[in-house]
Short mmCIF file of C-alpha atoms and ligand atoms in Angstrom, two decimals:
data_model
loop_
_atom_site.label_atom_id
_atom_site.label_comp_id
_atom_site.label_asym_id
_atom_site.label_seq_id
_atom_site.Cartn_x
_atom_site.Cartn_y
_atom_site.Cartn_z
CA UNK A 1 -29.97 5.69 21.67
CA UNK A 2 -30.03 3.84 18.06
CA UNK A 3 -29.44 7.48 17.01
CA UNK A 4 -26.58 7.78 19.48
CA UNK A 5 -24.97 4.43 18.23
CA UNK A 6 -25.56 5.54 14.85
CA UNK A 7 -23.26 8.84 14.90
CA UNK A 8 -20.27 6.84 17.00
CA UNK A 9 -20.47 4.25 13.55
CA UNK A 10 -19.98 7.42 11.07
CA UNK A 11 -17.77 9.61 13.01
CA UNK A 12 -16.14 5.60 14.00
CA UNK A 13 -13.50 5.62 11.49
CA UNK A 14 -12.48 2.34 12.71
CA UNK A 15 -14.57 -0.09 10.87
CA UNK A 16 -14.85 -0.71 7.21
CA UNK A 17 -16.60 -3.39 7.39
CA UNK A 18 -19.18 -2.41 10.13
CA UNK A 19 -19.36 1.50 9.03
CA UNK A 20 -20.69 -0.50 5.56
CA UNK A 21 -23.41 -2.94 7.12
CA UNK A 22 -25.01 0.43 9.13
CA UNK A 23 -24.80 1.48 5.60
CA UNK A 24 -26.39 -1.37 4.66
CA UNK A 25 -29.17 -1.90 7.57
CA UNK A 26 -29.99 1.82 6.64
CA UNK A 27 -29.10 2.42 10.20
CA UNK A 28 -26.83 5.80 9.37
CA UNK A 29 -27.18 7.06 5.44
CA UNK A 30 -23.28 7.38 3.67
CA UNK A 31 -24.21 10.36 3.07
CA UNK A 32 -23.73 11.10 6.92
CA UNK A 33 -20.37 8.65 7.54
CA UNK A 34 -19.52 10.69 3.85
CA UNK A 35 -19.81 14.27 5.53
CA UNK A 36 -17.67 12.86 8.96
CA UNK A 37 -14.89 11.77 6.75
CA UNK A 38 -14.54 15.39 4.89
CA UNK A 39 -14.40 16.68 8.49
CA UNK A 40 -12.13 14.76 9.26
CA UNK A 41 -10.18 15.86 6.32
CA UNK A 42 -10.06 19.56 6.48
CA UNK A 43 -9.12 18.74 10.41
CA UNK A 44 -5.82 16.59 9.46
CA UNK A 45 -4.05 18.20 6.80
CA UNK A 46 -3.06 21.04 7.69
CA UNK A 47 -0.52 18.76 9.73
CA UNK A 48 -0.52 16.25 7.24
CA UNK A 49 -0.94 16.84 3.89
CA UNK A 50 -1.69 13.25 3.44
CA UNK A 51 -4.16 14.32 -0.19
CA UNK A 52 -3.43 15.56 -3.85
CA UNK A 53 -6.92 15.77 -5.06
CA UNK A 54 -10.02 15.91 -2.95
CA UNK A 55 -13.42 15.27 -4.28
CA UNK A 56 -15.88 16.34 -2.92
CA UNK A 57 -18.36 16.85 -4.99
CA UNK A 58 -18.46 13.53 -6.12
CA UNK A 59 -18.49 11.74 -3.00
CA UNK A 60 -21.44 13.39 -1.71
CA UNK A 61 -23.03 12.93 -5.60
CA UNK A 62 -21.65 8.67 -4.66
CA UNK A 63 -22.87 8.63 -1.53
CA UNK A 64 -26.66 10.19 -2.31
CA UNK A 65 -26.54 6.97 -4.80
CA UNK A 66 -25.52 4.55 -2.69
CA UNK A 67 -28.48 5.93 0.10
CA UNK A 68 -30.97 6.42 -3.03
CA UNK A 69 -29.94 2.37 -3.52
CA UNK A 70 -30.47 1.30 0.14
CA UNK A 71 -34.01 3.01 0.19
CA UNK A 72 -34.96 1.35 -2.88
CA UNK A 73 -34.81 -1.65 -1.05
CA UNK A 74 -31.83 -2.20 -4.10
CA UNK A 75 -28.45 -5.04 -3.66
CA UNK A 76 -25.51 -2.73 -2.43
CA UNK A 77 -21.59 -3.88 -1.97
CA UNK A 78 -19.51 -4.47 1.52
CA UNK A 79 -18.69 -2.10 0.97
CA UNK A 80 -21.72 0.41 0.94
CA UNK A 81 -20.61 4.04 2.04
CA UNK A 82 -17.14 3.05 3.23
CA UNK A 83 -15.54 6.90 2.22
CA UNK A 84 -11.96 5.46 0.67
CA UNK A 85 -8.75 7.04 -0.58
CA UNK A 86 -7.13 6.05 -3.73
CA UNK A 87 -3.48 6.68 -4.19
CA UNK A 88 -2.64 9.22 -6.78
CA UNK A 89 -1.25 6.77 -8.94
CA UNK A 90 -4.45 4.55 -10.05
CA UNK A 91 -6.39 6.42 -12.87
CA UNK A 92 -9.66 7.88 -11.69
CA UNK A 93 -12.13 9.46 -14.59
CA UNK A 94 -12.85 12.47 -14.32
CA UNK A 95 -10.82 13.27 -10.73
CA UNK A 96 -6.78 14.02 -11.83
CA UNK A 97 -3.99 11.56 -11.82
CA UNK A 98 -0.49 13.06 -10.81
CA UNK A 99 1.15 9.82 -9.84
CA UNK A 100 3.09 12.95 -7.14
CA UNK A 101 4.71 13.80 -10.43
CA UNK A 102 5.02 17.39 -11.37
CA UNK A 103 4.72 16.10 -15.57
CA UNK A 104 1.29 15.56 -14.57
CA UNK A 105 -0.36 17.98 -12.61
CA UNK A 106 -2.52 18.36 -15.16
CA UNK A 107 -3.67 14.42 -16.24
CA UNK A 108 -6.93 13.86 -15.77
CA UNK A 109 -7.78 10.51 -16.91
CA UNK A 110 -10.37 9.26 -18.88
CA UNK A 111 -11.05 5.32 -17.34
CA UNK A 112 -10.71 4.58 -13.88
CA UNK A 113 -8.39 2.07 -12.33
CA UNK A 114 -10.02 -2.10 -12.30
CA UNK A 115 -9.40 -1.37 -9.22
CA UNK A 116 -11.27 1.27 -8.04
CA UNK A 117 -13.78 0.67 -10.15
CA UNK A 118 -14.41 -2.39 -8.17
CA UNK A 119 -14.16 -0.90 -5.11
CA UNK A 120 -16.92 1.83 -5.93
CA UNK A 121 -19.19 -0.73 -7.44
CA UNK A 122 -18.70 -2.48 -4.47
CA UNK A 123 -20.41 0.76 -2.45
CA UNK A 124 -17.49 2.61 -1.99
CA UNK A 125 -17.31 5.80 -1.65
CA UNK A 126 -14.42 7.97 -2.91
CA UNK A 127 -13.02 10.50 -1.33
CA UNK A 128 -10.33 11.92 -2.77
CA UNK A 129 -6.91 10.75 -4.11
CA UNK A 130 -3.51 10.46 -2.18
CA UNK A 131 0.39 11.28 -1.59
CA UNK A 132 3.48 9.27 -3.01
CA UNK A 133 6.86 9.84 -3.76
CA UNK A 134 6.50 10.48 -7.82
CA UNK A 135 5.82 6.91 -9.54
CA UNK A 136 5.94 5.28 -6.82
CA UNK A 137 10.03 5.86 -6.39
CA UNK A 138 10.65 5.87 -2.98
CA UNK A 139 10.13 5.54 1.00
CA UNK A 140 9.40 8.35 2.58
CA UNK A 141 6.38 10.02 0.37
CA UNK A 142 9.09 13.23 0.21
CA UNK A 143 10.22 11.98 -3.28
CA UNK A 144 6.60 14.47 -4.64
CA UNK A 145 6.74 17.10 -6.27
CA UNK A 146 3.48 18.31 -4.73
CA UNK A 147 5.20 17.98 -1.06
CA UNK A 148 5.85 15.48 1.78
CA UNK A 149 2.85 13.94 3.72
CA UNK A 150 3.44 13.37 7.57
CA UNK A 151 3.48 11.74 10.05
CA UNK A 152 0.50 10.88 11.86
CA UNK A 153 2.36 9.62 15.10
CA UNK A 154 4.82 12.89 15.07
CA UNK A 155 4.23 14.75 12.13
CA UNK A 156 8.47 15.21 12.42
CA UNK A 157 8.74 12.26 11.11
CA UNK A 158 8.12 11.07 7.59
CA UNK A 159 5.36 8.71 6.90
CA UNK A 160 6.77 5.49 4.78
CA UNK A 161 6.03 5.18 1.03
CA UNK A 162 5.75 5.42 -1.18
CA UNK A 163 2.15 4.94 -0.47
CA UNK A 164 2.42 7.49 2.28
CA UNK A 165 -0.39 9.74 2.30
CA UNK A 166 -2.75 6.22 2.26
CA UNK A 167 -1.34 5.29 5.50
CA UNK A 168 -1.57 8.45 6.99
CA UNK A 169 -5.32 9.05 6.02
CA UNK A 170 -5.64 5.56 7.77
CA UNK A 171 -3.66 5.65 10.65
CA UNK A 172 -4.78 9.28 11.34
CA UNK A 173 -8.43 8.23 10.79
CA UNK A 174 -9.90 10.26 8.19
CA UNK A 175 -11.09 6.65 6.06
CA UNK A 176 -10.81 3.60 7.63
CA UNK A 177 -9.80 2.72 3.45
CA UNK A 178 -7.46 3.29 1.06
CA UNK A 179 -5.82 1.84 -1.77
CA UNK A 180 -2.05 2.01 -2.47
CA UNK A 181 0.39 0.28 -4.53
CA UNK A 182 3.16 -2.04 -3.85
CA UNK A 183 5.82 -2.80 -6.36
CA UNK A 184 8.76 -3.74 -3.35
CA UNK A 185 6.84 -2.75 -0.16
CA UNK A 186 5.32 0.43 -0.55
CA UNK A 187 1.79 -0.77 1.16
CA UNK A 188 3.70 -2.88 3.98
CA UNK A 189 6.23 0.01 4.71
CA UNK A 190 3.80 3.01 4.90
CA UNK A 191 1.67 0.60 6.80
CA UNK A 192 3.96 -0.22 9.59
CA UNK A 193 5.55 2.87 10.02
CA UNK A 194 2.20 4.94 10.17
CA UNK A 195 0.65 1.93 12.57
CA UNK A 196 -2.06 0.04 10.31
CA UNK A 197 -3.03 -3.50 8.23
CA UNK A 198 -1.02 -3.36 4.88
CA UNK A 199 -1.96 -5.68 2.21
CA UNK A 200 -0.16 -6.69 -0.44
CA UNK A 201 -1.84 -9.15 -2.94
CA UNK A 202 0.21 -11.89 -4.88
CA UNK A 203 1.40 -10.56 -7.94
CA UNK A 204 -1.15 -11.28 -10.69
CA UNK A 205 -4.17 -11.45 -7.68
CA UNK A 206 -5.47 -7.74 -8.43
CA UNK A 207 -5.33 -6.33 -12.28
CA UNK A 208 -2.95 -2.95 -12.77
CA UNK A 209 -5.38 -1.76 -15.40
CA UNK A 210 -5.49 2.69 -14.57
CA UNK A 211 -2.17 1.69 -12.32
CA UNK A 212 0.53 4.18 -13.81
CA UNK A 213 3.11 1.80 -14.26
CA UNK A 214 6.71 1.86 -12.10
CA UNK A 215 7.84 -1.77 -12.21
CA UNK A 216 5.07 -3.81 -13.98
CA UNK A 217 7.02 -7.40 -14.06
CA UNK A 218 6.42 -6.17 -9.58
CA UNK A 219 3.40 -3.97 -9.10
CA UNK A 220 0.41 -5.02 -7.18
CA UNK A 221 -2.30 -2.92 -6.06
CA UNK A 222 -3.21 -3.10 -2.09
CA UNK A 223 -5.24 -2.34 0.41
CA UNK A 224 -4.27 0.38 3.85
CA UNK A 225 -6.60 -0.33 6.93
CA UNK A 226 -7.23 -0.19 10.55
CA UNK A 227 -7.60 -4.29 10.76
CA UNK A 228 -6.98 -7.33 8.68
CA UNK A 229 -10.27 -7.87 8.45
CA UNK A 230 -11.10 -4.53 6.69
CA UNK A 231 -8.16 -5.13 4.74
CA UNK A 232 -9.98 -8.84 3.05
CA UNK A 233 -12.88 -7.09 2.62
CA UNK A 234 -11.59 -4.96 -0.13
CA UNK A 235 -8.72 -7.48 -1.16
CA UNK A 236 -11.61 -9.86 -2.19
CA UNK A 237 -13.81 -6.56 -3.60
CA UNK A 238 -10.83 -5.92 -5.58
CA UNK A 239 -9.79 -9.20 -6.72
CA UNK A 240 -9.68 -11.97 -10.08
CA UNK A 241 -9.38 -11.57 -13.84
CA UNK A 242 -9.43 -8.76 -15.51
CA UNK A 243 -10.26 -8.48 -19.23
CA UNK A 244 -7.95 -5.07 -19.48
CA UNK A 245 -4.69 -6.95 -17.61
CA UNK A 246 -3.36 -10.55 -18.93
CA UNK A 247 -1.39 -10.71 -16.13
CA UNK A 248 -3.92 -10.57 -13.75
CA UNK A 249 -4.71 -14.75 -13.04
CA UNK A 250 -8.29 -16.53 -14.03
CA UNK A 251 -7.93 -19.06 -10.34
CA UNK A 252 -10.61 -18.67 -8.63
CA UNK A 253 -10.98 -16.01 -5.61
CA UNK A 254 -10.91 -17.57 -2.42
CA UNK A 255 -13.91 -16.18 0.05
CA UNK A 256 -10.87 -14.28 2.97
CA UNK A 257 -13.86 -13.33 4.75
CA UNK A 258 -15.06 -16.89 5.20
CA UNK A 259 -11.17 -17.70 6.07
CA UNK A 260 -11.64 -14.86 8.56
CA UNK A 261 -14.69 -16.73 10.19
CA UNK A 262 -12.79 -20.09 11.05
CA UNK A 263 -10.21 -18.31 13.27
CA UNK A 264 -12.74 -16.31 15.00
CA UNK A 265 -15.12 -19.52 15.50
CA UNK A 266 -11.95 -21.93 15.56
CA UNK A 267 -11.48 -22.13 19.05
CA UNK A 268 -7.83 -21.35 20.97
CA UNK A 269 -5.43 -22.75 18.57
CA UNK A 270 -6.65 -21.07 14.81
CA UNK A 271 -3.24 -21.91 14.04
CA UNK A 272 -2.82 -26.01 15.35
CA UNK A 273 -1.15 -27.21 12.10
CA UNK A 274 0.33 -24.33 10.77
CA UNK A 275 4.28 -23.74 10.51
CA UNK A 276 5.59 -20.63 10.62
CA UNK A 277 9.41 -19.78 9.49
CA UNK A 278 11.35 -16.99 11.32
CA UNK A 279 12.87 -15.22 8.40
CA UNK A 280 16.32 -14.89 10.50
CA UNK A 281 19.80 -13.27 8.55
CA UNK A 282 22.71 -12.01 10.98
CA UNK A 283 23.65 -10.47 6.93
CA UNK A 284 20.07 -7.99 7.27
CA UNK A 285 20.57 -5.81 10.29
CA UNK A 286 17.52 -4.67 12.33
CA UNK A 287 17.26 -2.65 15.32
CA UNK A 288 16.51 -3.86 18.66
CA UNK A 289 12.61 -2.62 17.68
CA UNK A 290 11.90 -5.19 14.51
CA UNK A 291 13.58 -7.91 16.56
CA UNK A 292 11.96 -8.01 19.28
CA UNK A 293 8.47 -7.04 17.41
CA UNK A 294 9.33 -10.59 15.69
CA UNK A 295 10.43 -12.63 18.79
CA UNK A 296 6.90 -11.48 20.26
CA UNK A 297 5.56 -12.31 17.47
CA UNK A 298 6.28 -15.98 17.53
CA UNK A 299 5.46 -16.12 21.00
CA UNK A 300 2.01 -15.32 19.89
CA UNK A 301 1.67 -16.92 16.79
CA UNK A 302 2.74 -20.39 19.00
CA UNK A 303 0.18 -19.84 21.55
CA UNK A 304 -2.56 -20.24 18.60
CA UNK A 305 -1.00 -23.16 18.19
CA UNK A 306 1.58 -22.73 15.08
CA UNK A 307 4.41 -23.70 15.10
CA UNK A 308 7.82 -21.99 14.55
CA UNK A 309 11.08 -22.49 13.30
CA UNK A 310 13.96 -20.80 11.91
CA UNK A 311 14.30 -20.19 8.41
CA UNK A 312 17.55 -19.08 6.80
CA UNK A 313 17.10 -17.73 3.24
CA UNK A 314 20.18 -17.94 1.72
CA UNK A 315 19.84 -15.49 -1.39
CA UNK A 316 18.14 -12.11 1.05
CA UNK A 317 21.35 -9.89 1.35
CA UNK A 318 21.05 -10.23 -3.22
CA UNK A 319 17.14 -9.48 -3.58
CA UNK A 320 17.75 -5.07 -2.51
CA UNK A 321 20.93 -5.15 -5.16
CA UNK A 322 19.10 -6.85 -7.64
CA UNK A 323 15.33 -5.32 -7.06
CA UNK A 324 17.90 -1.97 -8.33
CA UNK A 325 18.56 -3.22 -10.89
CA UNK A 326 15.15 -4.50 -11.80
CA UNK A 327 12.87 -2.09 -11.20
CA UNK A 328 14.60 1.24 -12.48
CA UNK A 329 15.05 -1.01 -16.08
CA UNK A 330 11.43 -1.47 -15.80
CA UNK A 331 10.47 1.84 -15.26
CA UNK A 332 13.04 3.63 -17.17
CA UNK A 333 10.75 1.92 -20.55
CA UNK A 334 7.40 2.53 -18.51
CA UNK A 335 8.69 5.85 -18.47
CA UNK A 336 9.66 6.82 -21.81
CA UNK A 337 6.59 7.90 -22.39
CA UNK A 338 6.09 11.11 -20.53
CA UNK A 339 8.09 13.14 -22.77
CA UNK A 340 5.51 15.63 -23.88
CA UNK A 341 4.28 13.85 -26.97
CA UNK A 342 2.35 10.55 -26.06
CA UNK A 343 2.02 12.24 -21.85
CA UNK A 344 3.59 15.00 -19.53
CA UNK A 345 3.03 18.35 -19.22
CA UNK A 346 6.13 19.80 -21.84
CA UNK A 347 6.35 23.15 -18.85
CA UNK A 348 8.88 25.23 -19.89
CA UNK A 349 9.93 23.07 -22.78
CA UNK A 350 6.59 23.98 -24.62
CA UNK A 351 8.47 26.06 -26.77
CA UNK A 352 11.37 24.39 -27.33
CA UNK A 353 12.65 24.32 -31.12
CA UNK A 354 13.38 21.19 -32.12
CA UNK A 355 12.21 17.66 -30.93
CA UNK A 356 15.10 16.98 -29.44
CA UNK A 357 14.25 19.66 -26.83
CA UNK A 358 11.46 19.65 -26.27
CA UNK A 359 11.25 15.72 -24.64
CA UNK A 360 14.47 16.60 -23.09
CA UNK A 361 12.59 20.20 -21.50
CA UNK A 362 9.79 17.79 -20.39
CA UNK A 363 12.03 15.10 -18.85
CA UNK A 364 14.44 17.33 -17.32
CA UNK A 365 11.86 19.94 -15.47
CA UNK A 366 8.83 18.06 -15.17
CA UNK A 367 10.70 14.57 -13.44
CA UNK A 368 11.97 14.56 -10.62
CA UNK A 369 15.41 13.55 -8.95
CA UNK A 370 14.82 10.48 -7.95
CA UNK A 371 12.57 9.61 -10.64
CA UNK A 372 15.75 11.09 -13.56
CA UNK A 373 18.29 8.83 -11.07
CA UNK A 374 16.11 5.40 -11.60
CA UNK A 375 16.17 6.59 -15.58
CA UNK A 376 19.54 6.11 -15.35
CA UNK A 377 20.26 4.25 -13.22
CA UNK A 378 17.89 1.45 -15.29
CA UNK A 379 18.78 2.50 -18.85
CA UNK A 380 22.39 1.84 -18.10
CA UNK A 381 21.49 -1.23 -16.63
CA UNK A 382 19.76 -2.41 -20.42
CA UNK A 383 22.44 -1.09 -23.01
CA UNK A 384 24.38 -3.09 -24.83
CA UNK A 385 26.95 -4.26 -23.71
CA UNK A 386 25.83 -3.84 -20.10
CA UNK A 387 22.79 -5.54 -19.98
CA UNK A 388 24.37 -9.19 -19.41
CA UNK A 389 26.02 -8.27 -16.61
CA UNK A 390 23.60 -6.23 -15.09
CA UNK A 391 19.58 -7.17 -16.02
CA UNK A 392 20.67 -10.83 -16.57
CA UNK A 393 22.29 -11.13 -13.47
CA UNK A 394 19.97 -9.40 -11.90
CA UNK A 395 17.32 -11.44 -13.37
CA UNK A 396 19.15 -14.43 -12.43
CA UNK A 397 19.19 -13.74 -8.35
CA UNK A 398 15.61 -12.75 -8.74
CA UNK A 399 15.06 -16.24 -9.82
CA UNK A 400 16.95 -17.53 -7.01
CA UNK A 401 15.13 -16.15 -4.14
CA UNK A 402 12.04 -17.18 -5.11
CA UNK A 403 13.69 -20.29 -5.38
CA UNK A 404 14.47 -19.75 -2.16
CA UNK A 405 10.99 -19.29 -1.37
CA UNK A 406 10.28 -22.20 -2.96
CA UNK A 407 12.21 -24.26 -0.88
CA UNK A 408 10.92 -23.47 2.55
CA UNK A 409 7.25 -24.08 1.47
CA UNK A 410 8.86 -27.76 0.39
CA UNK A 411 10.22 -27.67 3.41
CA UNK A 412 7.26 -27.52 5.73
CA UNK A 413 6.58 -24.01 6.75
CA UNK A 414 2.98 -22.41 5.43
CA UNK A 415 4.11 -18.85 6.01
CA UNK A 416 6.89 -16.77 6.61
CA UNK A 417 7.88 -13.85 9.12
CA UNK A 418 10.15 -10.90 9.69
CA UNK A 419 10.44 -7.70 10.21
CA UNK A 420 8.40 -5.07 8.21
CA UNK A 421 11.42 -2.76 8.12
CA UNK A 422 15.04 -2.34 10.00
CA UNK A 423 13.80 0.29 11.69
CA UNK A 424 10.92 2.57 12.59
CA UNK A 425 9.73 6.26 10.67
CA UNK A 426 12.96 8.03 10.05
CA UNK A 427 12.64 12.43 10.52
CA UNK A 428 11.71 14.15 7.98
CA UNK A 429 15.24 14.74 5.37
CA UNK A 430 17.36 12.02 6.74
CA UNK A 431 17.09 9.92 3.75
CA UNK A 432 18.19 13.14 1.01
CA UNK A 433 21.86 12.38 1.92
CA UNK A 434 21.88 8.32 0.62
CA UNK A 435 19.90 6.85 -1.41
CA UNK A 436 21.34 4.33 -0.81
CA UNK A 437 21.26 3.52 2.44
CA UNK A 438 17.48 3.98 2.13
CA UNK A 439 17.14 1.98 -0.48
CA UNK A 440 19.45 -0.75 1.57
CA UNK A 441 16.00 -0.26 4.09
CA UNK A 442 13.77 -2.39 1.58
CA UNK A 443 16.11 -5.26 2.39
CA UNK A 444 13.01 -7.40 3.89
CA UNK A 445 9.73 -6.00 1.72
CA UNK A 446 11.36 -6.44 -1.86
CA UNK A 447 12.82 -10.12 -1.65
CA UNK A 448 8.65 -11.60 -1.74
CA UNK A 449 7.90 -8.43 -3.86
CA UNK A 450 10.57 -10.55 -7.02
CA UNK A 451 8.81 -13.62 -5.85
CA UNK A 452 4.84 -12.42 -6.47
CA UNK A 453 3.34 -13.41 -2.42
CA UNK A 454 1.47 -12.29 -1.08
CA UNK A 455 2.19 -10.35 2.65
CA UNK A 456 0.50 -8.91 5.51
CA UNK A 457 2.40 -6.39 7.73
CA UNK A 458 0.54 -5.63 11.21
CA UNK A 459 1.32 -3.33 13.36
CA UNK A 460 3.16 -5.32 16.12
CA UNK A 461 5.45 -2.91 18.35
CA UNK A 462 6.40 0.40 19.60
CA UNK A 463 10.51 1.26 18.93
CA UNK A 464 11.50 2.04 22.64
CA UNK A 465 13.88 4.82 21.54
CA UNK A 466 11.00 6.69 19.15
CA UNK A 467 7.48 5.69 20.73
CA UNK A 468 6.83 4.86 17.17
CA UNK A 469 4.94 1.95 16.12
CA UNK A 470 7.34 -1.08 14.11
CA UNK A 471 6.05 -3.45 12.11
CA UNK A 472 5.95 -7.68 10.45
CA UNK A 473 4.72 -8.60 7.96
CA UNK A 474 3.87 -12.44 7.30
CA UNK A 475 4.28 -13.61 3.82
CA UNK A 476 2.25 -16.93 2.00
CA UNK A 477 3.30 -18.94 -1.16
CA UNK A 478 1.44 -17.25 -4.23
CA UNK A 479 -1.82 -17.22 -4.38
CA UNK A 480 -2.06 -17.98 -0.74
CA UNK A 481 -3.62 -15.15 -0.18
CA UNK A 482 -6.18 -16.30 2.20
CA UNK A 483 -4.15 -17.58 4.73
CA UNK A 484 -1.97 -15.16 4.87
CA UNK A 485 -4.63 -12.94 5.72
CA UNK A 486 -6.21 -15.53 7.85
CA UNK A 487 -2.57 -16.00 9.87
CA UNK A 488 -2.85 -12.26 10.28
CA UNK A 489 -6.21 -11.88 11.14
CA UNK A 490 -5.25 -15.01 14.37
CA UNK A 491 -2.37 -12.18 15.40
CA UNK A 492 -4.74 -9.46 15.48
CA UNK A 493 -7.33 -11.36 16.89
CA UNK A 494 -5.28 -11.82 20.35
CA UNK A 495 -3.03 -8.56 20.14
CA UNK A 496 -3.91 -4.85 20.58
CA UNK A 497 -1.23 -3.34 18.55
CA UNK A 498 -3.31 -2.16 15.61
CA UNK A 499 -5.71 -0.67 17.87
CA UNK A 500 -3.43 1.95 18.78
CA UNK A 501 -4.57 5.20 17.80
CA UNK A 502 -1.82 8.32 17.32
CA UNK A 503 -3.17 11.69 20.05
CA UNK A 504 -4.03 13.38 16.46
CA UNK A 505 -6.47 10.75 15.16
CA UNK A 506 -8.15 12.15 18.88
CA UNK A 507 -8.07 15.46 18.04
CA UNK A 508 -9.26 15.47 14.18
CA UNK A 509 -12.34 13.03 15.69
CA UNK A 510 -12.80 15.96 18.05
CA UNK A 511 -12.88 18.88 15.35
CA UNK A 512 -15.14 16.82 12.96
CA UNK A 513 -17.68 16.77 15.30
CA UNK A 514 -17.14 19.98 16.79
CA UNK A 515 -17.87 21.38 13.08
CA UNK A 516 -20.95 18.57 13.19
CA UNK A 517 -21.91 20.86 15.91
CA UNK A 518 -21.94 23.96 14.61
CA UNK A 519 -23.41 22.79 11.44
N1 LIG B 601 10.62 2.26 -2.28
C1 LIG B 601 10.88 0.98 -3.32
C2 LIG B 601 12.12 1.72 -4.49
O1 LIG B 601 11.41 3.33 -4.35
C3 LIG B 601 9.69 0.25 -3.31
C4 LIG B 601 8.69 1.15 -4.02
C5 LIG B 601 6.89 0.66 -4.32
O2 LIG B 601 7.14 -0.71 -4.18
N2 LIG B 601 6.50 1.18 -5.20
O3 LIG B 601 11.20 1.25 -5.23
#
């Protein structure tokens, strides 16, 4: 019986915490968990294309090292033996890191991002690198130079983006944990579109060292997971000061798991005393499924003991415009290094006669259309004569949005709740016609990013038209990550949305056990 339970744990990718506990107890080996995850990956990839690189050999070696530590009675971390997928804009020493850009197709870093090395130090086993929109610029993972990722709930639909490969991998049950990055919604929106949990930490809570920069004042490293409990486990491991990133703040990191345990021990009203602000703004259009999910979530939070009331954020509708000036402006500076001289494959420009032709050829040939659009927009916004009118005004709007949030907190609101996206996942190709319509769909994820706030996206409903998952997000004051995780965990304690799995997850699991039976 014990062996059967052990094998079930190995095959069940819905709890990272349970997997790690089984490894630490010696009930299952990290090697067995890794083999099972690789089999699920093999079964899922023809449908999904969630991964750009699979490091099977590295994963097996890392798993055996964890098993050796367990066997020797050495201390192993809270993620012992848990298979981990990592977005391909986080550097991994010896493992290709492309940011889904053709110009980095052959880039193999010499060092590992702090977020990744901390996860690995805690026992996580890096399985591979996930697909994304090039450099994080997009909302669908279709802006990858290496082809799109499909949504596990419906392969005709996008998984969201830019961390779409990570979200799809977790939703399909390939790995129980994945790292993503969130500049303006890239962890939360794919989490919502794929029906998984997405945690975007406060700006500065997690080191950005080793993250290929998109917009440095907005970039954060976050988690995609089957539950808030698992997201908190990895979030805690990554958090804290880092000598390699001066913007990683030194404040003590709260014990997220203890905050969640208090909810579990708290009886019937774990959110008593908290006030939830419901973001209400008729100027930001959301569809019925998104509105219904928020309304139902508010009732759930009330049942958990929270008070709820509407909150207006007056500058909310200006946030997208400001973001799409500021993020491209920072990107235009950050991406200047991909010039074929410092970084970036020269490609067809290798034989250029002049330096100018080499740089122009490298950038023109190696960067995708959306990336080039952002560089052009950002360069324009920073140019003499337009700097004050565009960049300066956008900075003023950013400050005003942050002030709106501060007055909500000052007015007695503890956390805010809103939809993640205005609608569920669209069909592949639906965003091709209008980049600005795609940008507009970031209306609710961008404001917390501009203010550097922590946010957790959780599955909270289903679209009645498409059957696709719909998410809501909880947003809190800067550095109140533990509070936001606590509220989201309490929500998951009394709801089942996060337990729904796409049919593909069962198919993948069955194919993986069939493969195991053959071996
Ligand atoms: N969709 C937004 C953009 O394209 C957010 C992306 C992100 O968070 N990396 O910029």
